[in-house]
GROMACS .gro file of C-alpha atoms in nm:
model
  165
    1UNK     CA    1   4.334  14.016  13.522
    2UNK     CA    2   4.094  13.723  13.474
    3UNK     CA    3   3.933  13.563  13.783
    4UNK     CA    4   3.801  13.169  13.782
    5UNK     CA    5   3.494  13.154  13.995
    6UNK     CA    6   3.238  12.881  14.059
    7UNK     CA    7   2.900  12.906  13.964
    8UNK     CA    8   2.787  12.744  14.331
    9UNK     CA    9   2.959  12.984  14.589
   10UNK     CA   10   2.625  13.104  14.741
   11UNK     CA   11   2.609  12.772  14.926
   12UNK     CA   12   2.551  12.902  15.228
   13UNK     CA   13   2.824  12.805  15.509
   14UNK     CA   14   3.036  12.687  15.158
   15UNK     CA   15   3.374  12.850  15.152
   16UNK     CA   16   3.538  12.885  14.820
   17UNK     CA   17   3.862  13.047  14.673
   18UNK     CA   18   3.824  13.249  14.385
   19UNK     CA   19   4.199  13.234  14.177
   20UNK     CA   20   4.358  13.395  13.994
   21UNK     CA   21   4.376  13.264  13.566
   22UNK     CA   22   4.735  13.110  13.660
   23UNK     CA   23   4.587  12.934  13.980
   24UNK     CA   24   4.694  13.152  14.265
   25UNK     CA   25   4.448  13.183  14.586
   26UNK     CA   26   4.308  13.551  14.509
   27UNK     CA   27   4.041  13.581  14.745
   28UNK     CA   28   3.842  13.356  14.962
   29UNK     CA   29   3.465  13.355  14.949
   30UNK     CA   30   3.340  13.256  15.312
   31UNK     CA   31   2.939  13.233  15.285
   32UNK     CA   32   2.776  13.263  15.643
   33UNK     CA   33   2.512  13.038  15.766
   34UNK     CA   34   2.234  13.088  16.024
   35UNK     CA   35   2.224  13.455  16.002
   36UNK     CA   36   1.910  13.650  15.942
   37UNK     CA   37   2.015  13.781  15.597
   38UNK     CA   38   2.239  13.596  15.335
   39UNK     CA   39   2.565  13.703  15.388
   40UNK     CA   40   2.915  13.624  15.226
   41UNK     CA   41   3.280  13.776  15.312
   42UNK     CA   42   3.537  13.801  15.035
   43UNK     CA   43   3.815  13.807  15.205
   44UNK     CA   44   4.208  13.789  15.097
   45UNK     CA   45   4.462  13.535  15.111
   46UNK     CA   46   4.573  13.608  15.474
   47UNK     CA   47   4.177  13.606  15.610
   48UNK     CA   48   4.119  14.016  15.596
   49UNK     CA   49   3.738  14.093  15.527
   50UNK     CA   50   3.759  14.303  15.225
   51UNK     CA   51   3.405  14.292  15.127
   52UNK     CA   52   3.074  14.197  15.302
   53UNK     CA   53   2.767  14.089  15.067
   54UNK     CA   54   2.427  14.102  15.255
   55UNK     CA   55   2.092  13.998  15.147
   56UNK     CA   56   1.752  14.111  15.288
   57UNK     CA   57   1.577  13.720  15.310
   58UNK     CA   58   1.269  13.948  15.321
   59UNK     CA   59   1.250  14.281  15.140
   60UNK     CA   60   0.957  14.409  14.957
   61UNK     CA   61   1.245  14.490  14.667
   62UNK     CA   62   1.496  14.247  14.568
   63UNK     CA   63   1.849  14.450  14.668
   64UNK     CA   64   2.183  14.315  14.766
   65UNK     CA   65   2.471  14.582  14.992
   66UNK     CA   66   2.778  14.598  14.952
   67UNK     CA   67   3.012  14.701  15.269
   68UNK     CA   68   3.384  14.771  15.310
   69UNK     CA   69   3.467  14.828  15.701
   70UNK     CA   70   3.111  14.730  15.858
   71UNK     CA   71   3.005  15.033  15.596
   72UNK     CA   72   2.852  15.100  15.318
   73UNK     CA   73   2.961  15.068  14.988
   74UNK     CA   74   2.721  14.993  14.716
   75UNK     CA   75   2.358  14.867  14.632
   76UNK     CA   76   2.269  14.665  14.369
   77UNK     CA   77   1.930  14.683  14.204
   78UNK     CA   78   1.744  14.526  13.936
   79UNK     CA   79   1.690  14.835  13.676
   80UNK     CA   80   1.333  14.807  13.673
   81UNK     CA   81   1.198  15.047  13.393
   82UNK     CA   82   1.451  14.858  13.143
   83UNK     CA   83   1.398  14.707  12.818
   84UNK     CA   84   1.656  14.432  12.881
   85UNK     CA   85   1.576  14.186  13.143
   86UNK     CA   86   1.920  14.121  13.239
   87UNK     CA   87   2.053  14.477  13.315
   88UNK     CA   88   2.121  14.576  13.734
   89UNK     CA   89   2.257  14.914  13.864
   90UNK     CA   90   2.525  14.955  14.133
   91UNK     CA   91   2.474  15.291  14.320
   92UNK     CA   92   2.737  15.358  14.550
   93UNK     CA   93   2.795  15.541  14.811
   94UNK     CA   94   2.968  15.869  14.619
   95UNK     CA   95   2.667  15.914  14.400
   96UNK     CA   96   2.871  15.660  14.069
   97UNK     CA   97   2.642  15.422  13.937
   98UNK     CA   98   2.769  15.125  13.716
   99UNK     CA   99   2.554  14.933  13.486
  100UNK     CA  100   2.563  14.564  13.452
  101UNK     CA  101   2.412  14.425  13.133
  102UNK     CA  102   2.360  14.120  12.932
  103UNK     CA  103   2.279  13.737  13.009
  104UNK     CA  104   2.309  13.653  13.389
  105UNK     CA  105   2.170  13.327  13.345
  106UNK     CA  106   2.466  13.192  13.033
  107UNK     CA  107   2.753  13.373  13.270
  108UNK     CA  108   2.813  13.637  12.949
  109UNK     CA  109   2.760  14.021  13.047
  110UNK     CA  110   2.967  14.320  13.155
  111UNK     CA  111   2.986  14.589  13.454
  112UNK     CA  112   3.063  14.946  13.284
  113UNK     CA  113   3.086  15.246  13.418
  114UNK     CA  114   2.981  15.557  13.171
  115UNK     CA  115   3.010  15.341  12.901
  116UNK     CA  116   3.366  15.199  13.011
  117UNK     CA  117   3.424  14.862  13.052
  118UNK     CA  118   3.549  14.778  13.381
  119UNK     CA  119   3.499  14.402  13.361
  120UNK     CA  120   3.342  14.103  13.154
  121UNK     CA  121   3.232  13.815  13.259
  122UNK     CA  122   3.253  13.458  13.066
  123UNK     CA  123   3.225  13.132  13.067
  124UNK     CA  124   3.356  13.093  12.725
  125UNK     CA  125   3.743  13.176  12.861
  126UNK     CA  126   3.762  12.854  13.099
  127UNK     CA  127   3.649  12.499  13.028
  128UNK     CA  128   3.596  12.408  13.363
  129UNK     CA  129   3.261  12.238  13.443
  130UNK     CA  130   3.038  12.537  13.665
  131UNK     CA  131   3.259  12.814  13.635
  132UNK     CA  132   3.260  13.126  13.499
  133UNK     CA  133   3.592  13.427  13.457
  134UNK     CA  134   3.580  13.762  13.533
  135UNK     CA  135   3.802  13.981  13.375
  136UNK     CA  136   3.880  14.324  13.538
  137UNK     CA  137   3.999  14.520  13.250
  138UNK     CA  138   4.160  14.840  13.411
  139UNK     CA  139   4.472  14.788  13.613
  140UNK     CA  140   4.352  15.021  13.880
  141UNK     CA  141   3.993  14.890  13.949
  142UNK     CA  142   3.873  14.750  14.250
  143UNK     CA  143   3.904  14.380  14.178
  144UNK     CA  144   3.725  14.286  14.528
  145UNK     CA  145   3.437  14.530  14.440
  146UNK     CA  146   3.403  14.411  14.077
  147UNK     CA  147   3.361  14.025  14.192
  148UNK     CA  148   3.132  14.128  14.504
  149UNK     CA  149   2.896  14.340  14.240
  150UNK     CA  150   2.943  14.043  13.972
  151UNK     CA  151   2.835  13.777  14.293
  152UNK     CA  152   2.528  14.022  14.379
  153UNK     CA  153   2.413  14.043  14.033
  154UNK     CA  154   2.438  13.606  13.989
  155UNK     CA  155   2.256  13.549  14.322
  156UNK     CA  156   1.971  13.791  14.248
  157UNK     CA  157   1.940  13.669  13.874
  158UNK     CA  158   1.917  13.304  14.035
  159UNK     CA  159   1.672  13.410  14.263
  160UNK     CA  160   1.431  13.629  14.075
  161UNK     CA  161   1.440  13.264  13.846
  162UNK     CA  162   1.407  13.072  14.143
  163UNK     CA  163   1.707  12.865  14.069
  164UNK     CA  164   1.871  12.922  14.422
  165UNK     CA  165   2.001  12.612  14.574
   0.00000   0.00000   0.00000
């Protein structure tokens, strides 16, 4: 299933629905203001938190968590000793790791997990000014987890460039 997302959702206090490729409300990004770290709920249609992003505003090592339920989920890292620039790791909690790879910055890389593709992301699929798809491949991922680690990896990218709004 394909996703349209903005390229701006990390406004912070912006709220934003992320929909579906045939225009239905999929999930609602809610960004937080005036806490101490960045933080941005994905929530569902109805208002449920599904997914918390936080941000450390001042961490020795650029990392982004993931949380389900007020725990923890995942962490997403820059893969330092990497000869691509553009290539993150997700650890989560159960010891997987998924690898996100290619270019951040032009909206065109993939999350895999031992070498299967569990989602690309594009902006070649939508002509839509600022906005990028996702595409979960498999039928049984974690659609909410997908977009949150897709999210993570953009706003870290951004940041590391100093592009942040």
């Amino acid at each position: 299933m394909k996703y349209l997302v903005r390229d701006k959702i990390f406004a912070i206090g912006d709220d934003y629905w992320i929909e579906t490729e045939d225009g239905r409300q999929a999930f609602l990004a809610d960004g937080k203001a005036l806490r101490l770290r960045d933080t941005l709920e994905l929530k569902d249609p109805s208002g449920r938190v599904l997914i918390t992003l936080r941000e450390k505003m001042f961490s020795l090592r650029d990392a982004m968590t993931i949380e389900r339920d007020d725990q923890t989920l995942a962490k997403v890292r820059r893969k330092r000793l990497s000869l691509l620039r553009n290539h993150y790791r997700v650890s989560l909690v159960e010891g997987t790791e998924l690898d996100v790879t290619g270019r951040i910055l032009d909206r065109e890389f993939t999350v895999e997990y031992d070498g299967e593709l569990l989602a690309h992301v594009s902006r070649k699929w939508f002509r839509v000014r600022e906005t990028y798809a996702v595409n979960v491949v498999r039928e049984d991922a974690d659609a909410a987890l997908l977009l949150a680690v897709v999210i993570c990896v953009i706003r870290m990218d951004e940041k590391e460039r100093g592009h942040e709004d």
